[in-house]
Tab-separated table of C-alpha atoms and ligand atoms in Angstrom:
chain	number	residue	atom	x	y	z
A	19	MET	CA	-36.338	-33.598	-68.734
A	20	THR	CA	-33.890	-36.490	-68.322
A	21	VAL	CA	-30.650	-35.644	-66.602
A	22	ASN	CA	-27.475	-36.910	-68.215
A	23	ASN	CA	-24.838	-36.571	-65.595
A	24	PRO	CA	-22.114	-39.062	-64.666
A	25	LYS	CA	-23.198	-38.827	-61.008
A	26	ILE	CA	-26.649	-40.175	-61.879
A	27	GLU	CA	-24.858	-43.279	-63.142
A	28	ALA	CA	-23.567	-44.069	-59.640
A	29	PRO	CA	-24.093	-47.857	-59.157
A	30	VAL	CA	-25.740	-47.283	-55.776
A	31	LEU	CA	-28.516	-45.195	-57.374
A	32	HIS	CA	-29.231	-47.942	-59.932
A	33	LEU	CA	-29.266	-50.462	-57.118
A	34	ILE	CA	-31.802	-48.391	-55.131
A	35	GLY	CA	-33.993	-48.133	-58.241
A	36	GLU	CA	-33.819	-51.895	-58.860
A	37	GLU	CA	-34.816	-52.719	-55.295
A	38	ALA	CA	-37.694	-50.206	-55.481
A	39	ASP	CA	-38.912	-51.839	-58.726
A	40	ARG	CA	-38.739	-55.253	-57.078
A	41	LEU	CA	-40.847	-53.994	-54.154
A	42	GLY	CA	-43.241	-52.145	-56.465
A	43	LEU	CA	-42.350	-48.729	-54.932
A	44	GLU	CA	-41.834	-45.395	-56.654
A	45	CYS	CA	-38.627	-43.680	-55.520
A	46	TYR	CA	-36.696	-40.492	-56.169
A	47	VAL	CA	-33.468	-38.846	-55.110
A	48	ILE	CA	-34.461	-35.413	-53.833
A	49	GLY	CA	-33.330	-32.221	-52.072
A	50	GLY	CA	-29.747	-31.123	-51.449
A	51	TRP	CA	-28.085	-33.859	-53.508
A	52	VAL	CA	-30.042	-32.886	-56.641
A	53	ARG	CA	-29.371	-29.178	-56.070
A	54	ASP	CA	-25.653	-29.856	-55.598
A	55	LEU	CA	-25.573	-32.048	-58.717
A	56	PHE	CA	-26.472	-28.999	-60.821
A	57	LEU	CA	-24.113	-26.764	-58.866
A	58	HIS	CA	-21.255	-29.250	-59.349
A	59	ARG	CA	-20.771	-29.463	-55.596
A	60	PRO	CA	-19.849	-33.033	-54.725
A	61	SER	CA	-22.032	-34.534	-51.990
A	62	ASP	CA	-22.172	-37.948	-50.306
A	63	ASP	CA	-25.481	-37.284	-48.537
A	64	ILE	CA	-28.289	-38.754	-50.617
A	65	ASP	CA	-31.940	-38.257	-49.633
A	66	VAL	CA	-34.337	-40.764	-51.155
A	67	VAL	CA	-38.079	-40.248	-51.015
A	68	VAL	CA	-40.284	-43.269	-51.469
A	69	VAL	CA	-43.991	-43.251	-52.249
A	70	GLY	CA	-44.793	-45.856	-49.606
A	71	SER	CA	-42.482	-47.231	-46.938
A	72	GLY	CA	-39.001	-45.676	-46.849
A	73	ILE	CA	-37.975	-48.191	-44.214
A	74	SER	CA	-38.694	-51.309	-46.314
A	75	LEU	CA	-36.702	-49.906	-49.243
A	76	ALA	CA	-33.818	-49.014	-46.883
A	77	GLU	CA	-33.805	-52.565	-45.508
A	78	ALA	CA	-33.757	-54.077	-48.989
A	79	VAL	CA	-30.947	-51.739	-50.101
A	80	ALA	CA	-28.847	-52.465	-46.995
A	81	LYS	CA	-29.249	-56.207	-47.633
A	82	ARG	CA	-28.156	-55.865	-51.276
A	83	LEU	CA	-25.122	-53.757	-50.322
A	84	GLY	CA	-24.063	-56.521	-47.916
A	85	LYS	CA	-21.547	-56.498	-45.109
A	86	GLY	CA	-20.129	-52.982	-45.459
A	87	ALA	CA	-23.573	-51.375	-45.024
A	88	HIS	CA	-24.964	-50.200	-41.683
A	89	ILE	CA	-28.625	-49.447	-41.251
A	90	ALA	CA	-30.348	-47.385	-38.555
A	91	VAL	CA	-34.150	-47.377	-38.484
A	92	PHE	CA	-36.184	-44.592	-36.834
A	93	LYS	CA	-39.677	-46.134	-36.656
A	94	THR	CA	-41.343	-43.138	-34.996
A	95	TYR	CA	-40.295	-40.869	-37.862
A	96	GLY	CA	-40.763	-43.515	-40.576
A	97	THR	CA	-37.173	-42.960	-41.750
A	98	ALA	CA	-34.043	-45.074	-42.101
A	99	GLN	CA	-30.413	-44.328	-42.760
A	100	VAL	CA	-27.953	-46.563	-44.567
A	101	LYS	CA	-24.239	-45.819	-44.343
A	102	HIS	CA	-21.991	-47.344	-46.969
A	103	LYS	CA	-18.433	-46.474	-48.038
A	104	GLY	CA	-18.575	-42.883	-46.756
A	105	MET	CA	-22.037	-42.336	-48.223
A	106	GLU	CA	-25.117	-41.551	-46.155
A	107	LEU	CA	-28.393	-42.633	-47.703
A	108	GLU	CA	-31.554	-41.325	-46.008
A	109	PHE	CA	-34.836	-43.031	-46.857
A	110	VAL	CA	-38.153	-41.439	-46.083
A	111	GLY	CA	-41.732	-42.026	-47.187
A	112	ALA	CA	-43.304	-39.213	-49.231
A	113	ARG	CA	-45.378	-37.108	-46.890
A	114	ARG	CA	-47.767	-34.354	-46.444
A	115	GLU	CA	-47.288	-32.174	-43.393
A	116	SER	CA	-49.365	-29.755	-41.441
A	117	TYR	CA	-48.036	-27.576	-38.662
A	118	ARG	CA	-49.230	-26.133	-35.376
A	119	ARG	CA	-48.326	-22.544	-34.585
A	120	ASP	CA	-46.344	-23.289	-31.446
A	121	SER	CA	-44.043	-25.989	-32.722
A	122	ARG	CA	-41.679	-26.961	-35.510
A	123	ASN	CA	-42.930	-30.529	-35.190
A	124	PRO	CA	-45.469	-31.228	-37.886
A	125	ILE	CA	-48.398	-33.616	-38.006
A	126	VAL	CA	-47.216	-36.021	-40.704
A	127	GLU	CA	-49.339	-38.114	-43.060
A	128	ASP	CA	-48.441	-40.268	-46.065
A	129	GLY	CA	-48.591	-38.352	-49.308
A	130	THR	CA	-47.660	-38.241	-52.993
A	131	LEU	CA	-44.339	-37.057	-54.428
A	132	GLU	CA	-45.995	-33.782	-55.380
A	133	GLU	CA	-47.236	-33.220	-51.828
A	134	ASP	CA	-43.767	-34.017	-50.556
A	135	GLN	CA	-42.230	-31.461	-52.908
A	136	ASN	CA	-44.786	-28.833	-51.819
A	137	ARG	CA	-43.678	-29.069	-48.198
A	138	ARG	CA	-39.994	-28.424	-48.939
A	139	ASP	CA	-38.190	-25.219	-48.076
A	140	PHE	CA	-36.909	-23.781	-51.358
A	141	THR	CA	-37.499	-24.320	-55.056
A	142	ILE	CA	-33.857	-25.336	-55.508
A	143	ASN	CA	-34.295	-27.978	-52.761
A	144	ALA	CA	-37.559	-29.385	-54.080
A	145	MET	CA	-36.239	-31.026	-57.263
A	146	ALA	CA	-36.455	-34.815	-57.567
A	147	ILE	CA	-34.901	-37.334	-59.971
A	148	CYS	CA	-36.654	-40.652	-60.576
A	149	LEU	CA	-34.683	-43.834	-59.846
A	150	ASN	CA	-37.214	-46.410	-61.120
A	151	LYS	CA	-36.173	-48.096	-64.355
A	152	HIS	CA	-39.125	-46.872	-66.447
A	153	SER	CA	-38.142	-43.204	-65.958
A	154	TYR	CA	-34.590	-43.422	-64.588
A	155	GLY	CA	-32.918	-39.982	-64.521
A	156	GLU	CA	-36.129	-38.025	-65.156
A	157	LEU	CA	-36.135	-34.646	-63.366
A	158	LEU	CA	-39.336	-33.538	-61.632
A	159	ASP	CA	-39.032	-29.848	-61.016
A	160	PRO	CA	-42.520	-28.414	-60.439
A	161	PHE	CA	-41.336	-25.040	-59.099
A	162	ASP	CA	-38.612	-24.289	-61.660
A	163	GLY	CA	-35.752	-24.899	-59.246
A	164	ILE	CA	-33.421	-25.109	-62.257
A	165	GLY	CA	-34.493	-21.610	-63.298
A	166	ASP	CA	-33.828	-20.299	-59.787
A	167	LEU	CA	-30.399	-21.948	-59.787
A	168	GLU	CA	-29.638	-20.137	-63.017
A	169	ARG	CA	-31.007	-16.856	-61.692
A	170	CYS	CA	-29.190	-17.421	-58.359
A	171	ILE	CA	-32.392	-16.993	-56.337
A	172	ILE	CA	-33.546	-18.461	-53.026
A	173	LYS	CA	-37.325	-18.708	-53.170
A	174	THR	CA	-39.955	-20.779	-51.371
A	175	PRO	CA	-42.128	-23.111	-53.471
A	176	LEU	CA	-45.391	-22.024	-51.787
A	177	ASP	CA	-46.504	-18.757	-50.222
A	178	PRO	CA	-43.407	-17.861	-48.136
A	179	ASP	CA	-45.563	-16.871	-45.137
A	180	ILE	CA	-46.742	-20.491	-44.970
A	181	THR	CA	-43.283	-22.032	-45.549
A	182	PHE	CA	-41.630	-19.886	-42.833
A	183	SER	CA	-44.457	-20.009	-40.378
A	184	ASP	CA	-44.507	-23.845	-40.727
A	185	ASP	CA	-40.813	-24.059	-39.913
A	186	PRO	CA	-39.119	-20.796	-38.891
A	187	LEU	CA	-35.669	-22.412	-39.044
A	188	ARG	CA	-36.079	-22.009	-42.790
A	189	MET	CA	-35.610	-18.239	-42.376
A	190	MET	CA	-32.075	-18.980	-41.164
A	191	ARG	CA	-31.618	-21.585	-43.892
A	192	ALA	CA	-32.658	-19.088	-46.570
A	193	ILE	CA	-30.002	-16.643	-45.436
A	194	ARG	CA	-27.438	-19.408	-45.008
A	195	PHE	CA	-27.999	-20.800	-48.534
A	196	ALA	CA	-27.889	-17.271	-49.989
A	197	THR	CA	-24.527	-16.717	-48.270
A	198	GLN	CA	-23.052	-20.159	-49.044
A	199	LEU	CA	-24.060	-20.085	-52.701
A	200	GLY	CA	-23.660	-16.339	-53.325
A	201	PHE	CA	-27.417	-16.141	-54.210
A	202	ASN	CA	-30.015	-13.425	-53.603
A	203	LEU	CA	-33.229	-13.766	-51.654
A	204	ASP	CA	-36.315	-13.457	-53.816
A	205	GLY	CA	-38.160	-10.220	-52.882
A	206	GLU	CA	-41.277	-11.921	-51.487
A	207	THR	CA	-39.202	-14.453	-49.614
A	208	PHE	CA	-37.205	-11.605	-48.042
A	209	ASP	CA	-40.358	-9.692	-47.078
A	210	ALA	CA	-41.862	-12.808	-45.508
A	211	ILE	CA	-38.774	-13.324	-43.336
A	212	ALA	CA	-39.096	-9.739	-42.129
A	213	ARG	CA	-42.805	-10.331	-41.376
A	214	ASN	CA	-42.284	-13.660	-39.609
A	215	LYS	CA	-39.029	-12.889	-37.807
A	216	GLU	CA	-40.498	-13.187	-34.296
A	217	ARG	CA	-41.265	-16.868	-35.010
A	218	ILE	CA	-37.530	-17.566	-34.739
A	219	GLY	CA	-38.250	-17.694	-30.988
A	220	ILE	CA	-39.510	-21.299	-31.235
A	221	ILE	CA	-36.251	-22.561	-32.757
A	222	THR	CA	-33.599	-24.056	-30.494
A	223	LYS	CA	-30.363	-22.132	-30.079
A	224	GLU	CA	-28.377	-25.175	-31.217
A	225	ARG	CA	-30.056	-25.189	-34.625
A	226	ILE	CA	-29.526	-21.465	-35.025
A	227	ALA	CA	-25.850	-21.891	-34.091
A	228	GLU	CA	-25.485	-24.597	-36.749
A	229	GLU	CA	-26.724	-22.189	-39.400
A	230	LEU	CA	-24.546	-19.345	-38.075
A	231	ASN	CA	-21.478	-21.569	-38.286
A	232	LYS	CA	-22.307	-22.404	-41.898
A	233	ILE	CA	-22.674	-18.686	-42.637
A	234	MET	CA	-19.326	-18.086	-40.928
A	235	LEU	CA	-17.597	-20.691	-43.094
A	236	SER	CA	-18.893	-19.209	-46.348
A	237	ARG	CA	-16.628	-17.333	-48.727
A	238	ARG	CA	-18.051	-13.930	-47.726
A	239	PRO	CA	-19.670	-14.385	-44.314
A	240	SER	CA	-20.560	-10.665	-44.119
A	241	GLU	CA	-23.380	-11.265	-46.634
A	242	GLY	CA	-25.200	-13.493	-44.152
A	243	TRP	CA	-24.882	-11.030	-41.277
A	244	ILE	CA	-26.095	-8.181	-43.493
A	245	LEU	CA	-29.162	-10.214	-44.484
A	246	LEU	CA	-29.808	-11.089	-40.845
A	247	ASP	CA	-29.679	-7.379	-40.092
A	248	LYS	CA	-31.838	-6.278	-43.011
A	249	THR	CA	-34.555	-8.845	-42.309
A	250	GLY	CA	-34.655	-7.815	-38.643
A	251	LEU	CA	-33.535	-11.217	-37.313
A	252	LEU	CA	-30.212	-9.933	-35.984
A	253	PRO	CA	-31.387	-8.158	-32.805
A	254	LEU	CA	-33.515	-11.203	-31.969
A	255	ILE	CA	-30.696	-13.720	-32.169
A	256	PHE	CA	-27.614	-11.600	-31.446
A	257	PRO	CA	-28.408	-8.229	-29.823
A	258	GLU	CA	-24.760	-7.478	-28.925
A	259	LEU	CA	-23.826	-7.545	-32.613
A	260	ALA	CA	-26.824	-5.415	-33.589
A	261	ALA	CA	-25.659	-2.890	-30.965
A	262	LEU	CA	-22.495	-2.227	-33.037
A	263	LYS	CA	-24.584	-0.498	-35.690
A	264	GLY	CA	-24.708	3.221	-36.203
A	265	VAL	CA	-22.565	6.318	-35.972
A	266	GLU	CA	-22.928	9.001	-33.343
A	267	VAL	CA	-21.806	12.523	-34.167
A	268	LYS	CA	-20.918	15.132	-31.572
A	269	GLU	CA	-19.414	18.539	-32.236
A	270	GLY	CA	-19.000	17.471	-35.830
A	271	ARG	CA	-16.985	14.377	-34.945
A	272	GLY	CA	-18.239	10.885	-35.684
A	273	HIS	CA	-16.740	7.423	-35.255
A	274	LYS	CA	-16.578	4.357	-37.494
A	275	ASP	CA	-19.738	2.256	-37.843
A	276	VAL	CA	-18.417	-0.661	-35.832
A	277	PHE	CA	-20.862	-3.168	-37.392
A	278	TYR	CA	-19.648	-2.587	-40.946
A	279	HIS	CA	-16.029	-2.339	-39.828
A	280	THR	CA	-16.438	-5.696	-38.053
A	281	LEU	CA	-17.904	-7.326	-41.154
A	282	LYS	CA	-14.991	-6.043	-43.230
A	283	VAL	CA	-12.559	-7.542	-40.734
A	284	LEU	CA	-14.491	-10.813	-40.862
A	285	ASP	CA	-14.305	-10.968	-44.664
A	286	ASN	CA	-10.617	-10.042	-44.508
A	287	VAL	CA	-9.986	-12.948	-42.132
A	288	ALA	CA	-12.005	-15.209	-44.451
A	289	ASN	CA	-9.717	-14.162	-47.332
A	290	LEU	CA	-6.589	-14.705	-45.278
A	291	SER	CA	-7.719	-18.051	-43.786
A	292	PRO	CA	-5.767	-20.221	-46.232
A	293	ALA	CA	-2.668	-18.858	-44.486
A	294	LEU	CA	-3.727	-20.662	-41.291
A	295	SER	CA	-1.680	-23.805	-41.160
A	296	SER	CA	-3.540	-26.935	-40.119
A	297	ARG	CA	-1.951	-28.572	-37.115
A	298	GLU	CA	-2.072	-32.223	-36.320
A	299	GLY	CA	-4.266	-32.967	-33.290
A	300	ASP	CA	-5.344	-29.291	-33.119
A	301	LYS	CA	-7.779	-29.019	-30.209
A	302	LEU	CA	-9.643	-26.277	-32.010
A	303	GLU	CA	-10.496	-28.781	-34.801
A	304	ASN	CA	-11.669	-25.980	-37.068
A	305	ARG	CA	-9.268	-23.102	-36.439
A	306	VAL	CA	-10.602	-21.239	-39.481
A	307	LEU	CA	-14.098	-21.123	-37.951
A	308	TRP	CA	-12.983	-19.910	-34.508
A	309	LEU	CA	-10.694	-17.223	-35.859
A	310	ARG	CA	-13.685	-15.952	-37.832
A	311	TRP	CA	-15.723	-15.839	-34.615
A	312	ALA	CA	-12.850	-13.912	-33.022
A	313	ALA	CA	-12.991	-11.431	-35.914
A	314	LEU	CA	-16.757	-11.038	-35.475
A	315	LEU	CA	-16.372	-10.398	-31.758
A	316	HIS	CA	-13.123	-8.431	-31.703
A	317	ASP	CA	-14.861	-5.065	-31.148
A	318	ILE	CA	-17.981	-6.382	-29.389
A	319	GLY	CA	-17.029	-4.412	-26.251
A	320	LYS	CA	-17.011	-1.062	-28.068
A	321	PRO	CA	-20.600	0.075	-27.367
A	322	ARG	CA	-20.088	-0.518	-23.638
A	323	SER	CA	-16.761	1.316	-23.530
A	324	LYS	CA	-17.721	4.242	-25.764
A	325	ALA	CA	-17.129	7.648	-24.189
A	326	TRP	CA	-16.840	11.252	-25.340
A	327	ASP	CA	-13.695	13.158	-24.517
A	328	PRO	CA	-13.741	16.860	-25.493
A	329	GLN	CA	-10.083	16.653	-26.531
A	330	ALA	CA	-9.721	13.169	-28.011
A	331	GLY	CA	-13.269	12.806	-29.400
A	332	TRP	CA	-14.844	9.341	-29.239
A	333	THR	CA	-12.854	6.833	-27.214
A	334	PHE	CA	-13.278	3.097	-26.670
A	335	ARG	CA	-10.852	2.492	-23.801
A	336	ASN	CA	-10.463	-1.109	-22.673
A	337	HIS	CA	-12.943	-2.305	-25.302
A	338	ASN	CA	-10.784	-5.387	-25.841
A	339	TYR	CA	-10.918	-6.249	-22.168
A	340	ILE	CA	-14.678	-5.570	-21.887
A	341	GLY	CA	-15.264	-7.560	-25.089
A	342	ALA	CA	-13.222	-10.524	-23.816
A	343	LYS	CA	-15.406	-10.617	-20.722
A	344	MET	CA	-18.528	-10.733	-22.909
A	345	VAL	CA	-17.319	-13.737	-24.955
A	346	PRO	CA	-18.224	-16.539	-22.478
A	347	LYS	CA	-21.720	-15.110	-21.998
A	348	ILE	CA	-22.303	-14.770	-25.731
A	349	PHE	CA	-21.025	-18.298	-26.394
A	350	ALA	CA	-23.257	-19.683	-23.621
A	351	ARG	CA	-26.346	-17.932	-24.966
A	352	LEU	CA	-25.728	-18.898	-28.591
A	353	LYS	CA	-24.969	-22.476	-27.451
A	354	LEU	CA	-21.505	-22.354	-28.938
A	355	PRO	CA	-18.918	-24.557	-27.190
A	356	LEU	CA	-17.676	-23.400	-23.799
A	357	ASN	CA	-14.361	-25.218	-23.990
A	358	GLU	CA	-10.934	-24.360	-25.458
A	359	LYS	CA	-12.638	-22.937	-28.586
A	360	MET	CA	-14.344	-20.248	-26.523
A	361	GLU	CA	-11.104	-19.723	-24.582
A	362	TYR	CA	-9.246	-19.148	-27.876
A	363	VAL	CA	-11.815	-16.583	-29.071
A	364	ARG	CA	-11.750	-14.854	-25.676
A	365	LYS	CA	-7.959	-14.665	-25.810
A	366	MET	CA	-7.928	-13.262	-29.351
A	367	VAL	CA	-10.459	-10.551	-28.425
A	368	ASP	CA	-8.469	-9.694	-25.317
A	369	LEU	CA	-5.107	-9.461	-27.100
A	370	HIS	CA	-6.118	-7.869	-30.416
A	371	MET	CA	-4.930	-4.361	-29.428
A	372	ARG	CA	-1.561	-5.480	-28.120
A	373	PRO	CA	0.467	-5.773	-31.363
A	374	ILE	CA	-0.450	-2.223	-32.371
A	375	ASN	CA	1.165	-1.018	-29.159
A	376	LEU	CA	4.388	-2.820	-30.099
A	377	ILE	CA	4.904	-0.728	-33.190
A	378	GLU	CA	6.758	2.145	-31.503
A	379	ASP	CA	10.563	2.085	-31.677
A	380	THR	CA	10.703	2.592	-27.941
A	381	VAL	CA	8.940	-0.699	-27.252
A	382	THR	CA	10.880	-2.855	-24.841
A	383	ASP	CA	11.777	-6.487	-25.448
A	384	SER	CA	9.862	-7.207	-22.288
A	385	ALA	CA	6.541	-6.071	-23.832
A	386	VAL	CA	7.150	-8.283	-26.870
A	387	ARG	CA	8.078	-11.270	-24.682
A	388	ARG	CA	4.915	-10.812	-22.609
A	389	LEU	CA	2.712	-10.887	-25.692
A	390	LEU	CA	4.527	-13.971	-27.013
A	391	PHE	CA	4.014	-15.629	-23.640
A	392	GLU	CA	0.307	-14.796	-23.432
A	393	ALA	CA	-0.518	-15.677	-27.035
A	394	GLY	CA	1.643	-18.804	-27.079
A	395	ASP	CA	1.116	-20.906	-30.199
A	396	ASP	CA	-1.782	-18.719	-31.296
A	397	ILE	CA	0.461	-15.720	-31.976
A	398	ASP	CA	0.351	-16.160	-35.778
A	399	ASP	CA	-3.459	-16.204	-35.724
A	400	LEU	CA	-3.441	-13.034	-33.621
A	401	MET	CA	-1.163	-11.276	-36.113
A	402	LEU	CA	-3.442	-12.409	-38.946
A	403	LEU	CA	-6.433	-10.900	-37.094
A	404	CYS	CA	-4.497	-7.650	-36.618
A	405	ASP	CA	-3.664	-7.483	-40.329
A	406	ALA	CA	-7.353	-8.073	-41.094
A	407	ASP	CA	-8.307	-5.283	-38.673
A	408	ILE	CA	-6.757	-2.667	-40.971
A	409	THR	CA	-9.774	-1.410	-42.895
A	410	SER	CA	-8.830	2.188	-43.651
A	411	ARG	CA	-9.679	3.484	-47.125
A	412	ASN	CA	-6.430	5.398	-47.197
A	413	GLU	CA	-4.080	3.074	-49.065
A	414	GLN	CA	-0.910	4.694	-47.749
A	415	LYS	CA	-2.144	4.239	-44.196
A	416	VAL	CA	-3.019	0.595	-44.878
A	417	GLU	CA	0.433	-0.047	-46.323
A	418	ARG	CA	2.126	1.649	-43.375
A	419	TYR	CA	0.187	-0.455	-40.856
A	420	HIS	CA	0.965	-3.696	-42.683
A	421	ARG	CA	4.643	-2.746	-42.829
A	422	ASN	CA	4.639	-1.975	-39.113
A	423	TYR	CA	3.093	-5.345	-38.331
A	424	GLN	CA	5.816	-6.981	-40.392
A	425	LEU	CA	8.372	-5.231	-38.168
A	426	VAL	CA	6.566	-6.475	-35.051
A	427	ARG	CA	6.651	-10.002	-36.483
A	428	GLN	CA	10.381	-9.639	-37.099
A	429	LYS	CA	10.965	-8.512	-33.512
A	430	MET	CA	9.023	-11.531	-32.314
A	431	VAL	CA	11.021	-13.960	-34.444
A	432	GLU	CA	14.298	-12.544	-33.146
A	433	LEU	CA	13.236	-12.722	-29.511
A	434	GLU	CA	11.692	-16.148	-29.915
A	435	GLU	CA	14.919	-17.509	-31.393
A	436	ARG	CA	16.846	-16.147	-28.463
A	437	ASP	CA	14.514	-16.705	-25.522
A	438	ARG	CA	12.022	-19.443	-26.567
A	439	ILE	CA	9.105	-17.711	-24.857
A	440	ARG	CA	6.146	-19.000	-26.939
A	441	ASN	CA	5.728	-22.249	-25.040
A	442	PHE	CA	7.495	-21.014	-22.005
A	443	GLN	CA	7.123	-23.038	-18.799
A	444	PRO	CA	8.905	-21.541	-15.778
A	445	PRO	CA	12.152	-23.544	-15.360
A	446	VAL	CA	11.487	-24.031	-11.637
A	447	ASN	CA	8.109	-25.264	-10.444
A	448	GLY	CA	6.269	-24.812	-7.130
A	449	ASP	CA	7.214	-28.256	-5.746
A	450	GLU	CA	10.892	-27.536	-6.284
A	451	ILE	CA	10.601	-24.155	-4.569
A	452	MET	CA	8.898	-25.800	-1.555
A	453	ALA	CA	11.662	-28.456	-1.382
A	454	MET	CA	14.460	-25.870	-1.707
A	455	PHE	CA	13.291	-23.866	1.317
A	456	HIS	CA	11.341	-26.537	3.254
A	457	LEU	CA	8.062	-24.682	2.754
A	458	GLU	CA	4.459	-25.898	3.030
A	459	PRO	CA	2.124	-24.747	0.251
A	460	CYS	CA	1.601	-21.012	0.872
A	461	SER	CA	1.303	-17.696	-0.933
A	462	LEU	CA	5.086	-17.162	-0.723
A	463	VAL	CA	5.628	-20.093	-3.136
A	464	GLY	CA	3.336	-18.402	-5.657
A	465	GLU	CA	5.126	-15.090	-5.168
A	466	LEU	CA	8.552	-16.619	-5.819
A	467	LYS	CA	7.265	-18.439	-8.894
A	468	ALA	CA	5.731	-15.240	-10.287
A	469	ALA	CA	8.948	-13.325	-9.581
A	470	VAL	CA	10.970	-15.832	-11.657
A	471	LYS	CA	8.464	-15.648	-14.507
A	472	ASP	CA	8.588	-11.818	-14.485
A	473	ALA	CA	12.390	-11.790	-14.333
A	474	ILE	CA	12.569	-13.992	-17.436
A	475	LEU	CA	9.915	-12.046	-19.365
A	476	ASP	CA	11.584	-8.746	-18.406
A	477	GLY	CA	14.959	-10.074	-19.537
A	478	VAL	CA	16.527	-9.757	-16.066
A	479	ILE	CA	17.656	-13.384	-16.285
A	480	PRO	CA	17.816	-15.780	-19.244
A	481	ASN	CA	15.163	-18.471	-19.681
A	482	GLU	CA	17.413	-21.150	-18.097
A	483	ARG	CA	17.183	-23.369	-15.045
A	484	ASP	CA	20.505	-22.502	-13.385
A	485	ALA	CA	19.868	-18.779	-13.683
A	486	ALA	CA	16.356	-19.223	-12.283
A	487	ILE	CA	17.584	-21.195	-9.256
A	488	GLN	CA	20.272	-18.639	-8.495
A	489	TYR	CA	17.702	-15.830	-8.815
A	490	ILE	CA	15.300	-17.522	-6.383
A	491	ASN	CA	18.107	-18.106	-3.885
A	492	GLU	CA	19.002	-14.428	-3.988
A	493	LEU	CA	15.363	-13.428	-3.500
A	494	TRP	CA	15.080	-15.835	-0.582
A	495	GLN	CA	18.199	-14.423	1.069
A	496	LYS	CA	16.807	-10.892	0.736
A	497	LYS	CA	13.503	-11.965	2.298
A	498	GLN	CA	15.323	-13.523	5.263
A	499	LYS	CA	17.060	-10.246	6.080
B	512	LIG	N1	-35.739	-29.444	-45.766
B	512	LIG	C1	-36.795	-28.575	-45.618
B	512	LIG	N2	-36.905	-27.790	-44.499
B	512	LIG	C2	-35.954	-27.846	-43.527
B	512	LIG	C3	-34.869	-28.721	-43.659
B	512	LIG	C4	-34.774	-29.508	-44.806
B	512	LIG	O1	-37.649	-28.519	-46.499
B	512	LIG	N3	-36.066	-27.078	-42.453
B	512	LIG	C5	-35.649	-30.314	-46.964
B	512	LIG	C6	-35.024	-29.658	-48.174
B	512	LIG	O2	-35.633	-30.192	-49.303
B	512	LIG	C7	-33.577	-30.119	-48.092
B	512	LIG	C8	-33.731	-31.533	-47.573
B	512	LIG	O3	-34.853	-31.461	-46.679
B	512	LIG	O4	-32.927	-30.080	-49.344
B	512	LIG	C9	-32.509	-32.057	-46.841
B	512	LIG	O5	-32.190	-31.227	-45.742
B	512	LIG	P1	-30.720	-30.993	-45.185
B	512	LIG	O6	-29.973	-32.258	-45.275
B	512	LIG	O7	-30.845	-30.308	-43.888
B	512	LIG	O8	-30.148	-29.893	-46.149
B	512	LIG	P2	-29.485	-29.962	-47.565
B	512	LIG	O9	-30.420	-29.277	-48.523
B	512	LIG	O10	-29.076	-31.345	-47.938
B	512	LIG	O11	-28.237	-28.994	-47.422
B	512	LIG	P3	-27.108	-28.978	-46.291
B	512	LIG	O12	-26.557	-30.345	-46.203
B	512	LIG	O13	-26.166	-27.937	-46.794
B	512	LIG	O14	-27.812	-28.512	-45.033
């Protein structure tokens, strides 16, 4: 079949074909770019497979493209990358691979296009389009990848036990592609993941995290986590999340299945994400991703805080606090970043129960100010997480909760206008306090500073410098008595 698609007419593809003809090499565009062509997903990453030396074709192409092209050659792997005008062209020689049981790193030998296609992960990723002039645009699809795209199926080209045992990362990739594309796993492919799940142990945590992040950024991330659970991979890669599963019943009283509740919250956040405004120079870079991690972890402390109270039934006291303490350990183990992104997730988990406590009429301004102070600029994200956390099936209840959160938001806006607490910095710092009373650094300085902060948050004094100085003076006088 010859593909007629405007993207195939890209000048760079013709140029690659011409250079291959000149060098007497057969070459094909293959893998993700071809898959995405049929899915109408624009992509600037082009993988080219060459029957022969990928490096010599890359060098010839880089030369033809001229000054704007940058080439990087990886001799040990027999690959080369050419970057040009935002495009990344990867050149590799067609190969045949065989694997050892203890490693993802294959023994590689030169091979034919067919052998190269056999070693690929999924039928939809094994399609190739010829770039040589004699057959330009011809699709070589030996495993009916097109059919699987139409049927929305993720399936391995060979026996899935071989494909997954060769490279167990592909088990994660299968679930990630299914989630990203909204596809199903072919039955045998699914069964093989379940059979080979223990092999995930030879994959580095960084690579697993990469796949998890792609699952998290999909339209319905819950689908990926459900597949991870059903295939049995979940307890191996993320036992704390697997521990949220199940319902315990005592004296006829059960509790929510926290795993499925969590996934609902995650999908809710994914639906609400467009409401997250992008901020220039945002340290979180990808706020959408980290708020989704916060949603996934918001109740992670529940199994450890679960208790039975004969009157109240099941309780999860302090689960937010226990969960927040678990976040750094989970991030470290999953090799997620341990910087301000982790700090943000930790803070969200810690604070997620606070807005619900602000709903009562009797709530003091002080409690609202304290939350504004602790959440700072992330307060809108926190409120979005709280809205997403409403998963009751009772529509009236859902509406009432949303309405209450709107009232909390209103209270916050009013107080923020008046007191400017969000980015509050105490109007008198430690150095000034030491100078005022001729003090050396000591715990008293910290005490006075904390007292000013509390007085402002409690509304005892306004958030102003003169008032703060007068307040400190009064405190000092009292202490001298
Ligand atoms: N591939 C594979 N096994 C892997 C990784 C990659 O067989 N473990 C093959 C697939 O044919 C894949 C191609 O290499 O299409 C390119 O891999 P990669 O760039 O990682 O993935 P893409 O398919 O391009 O998709 P994405 O960019 O979304 O990861």
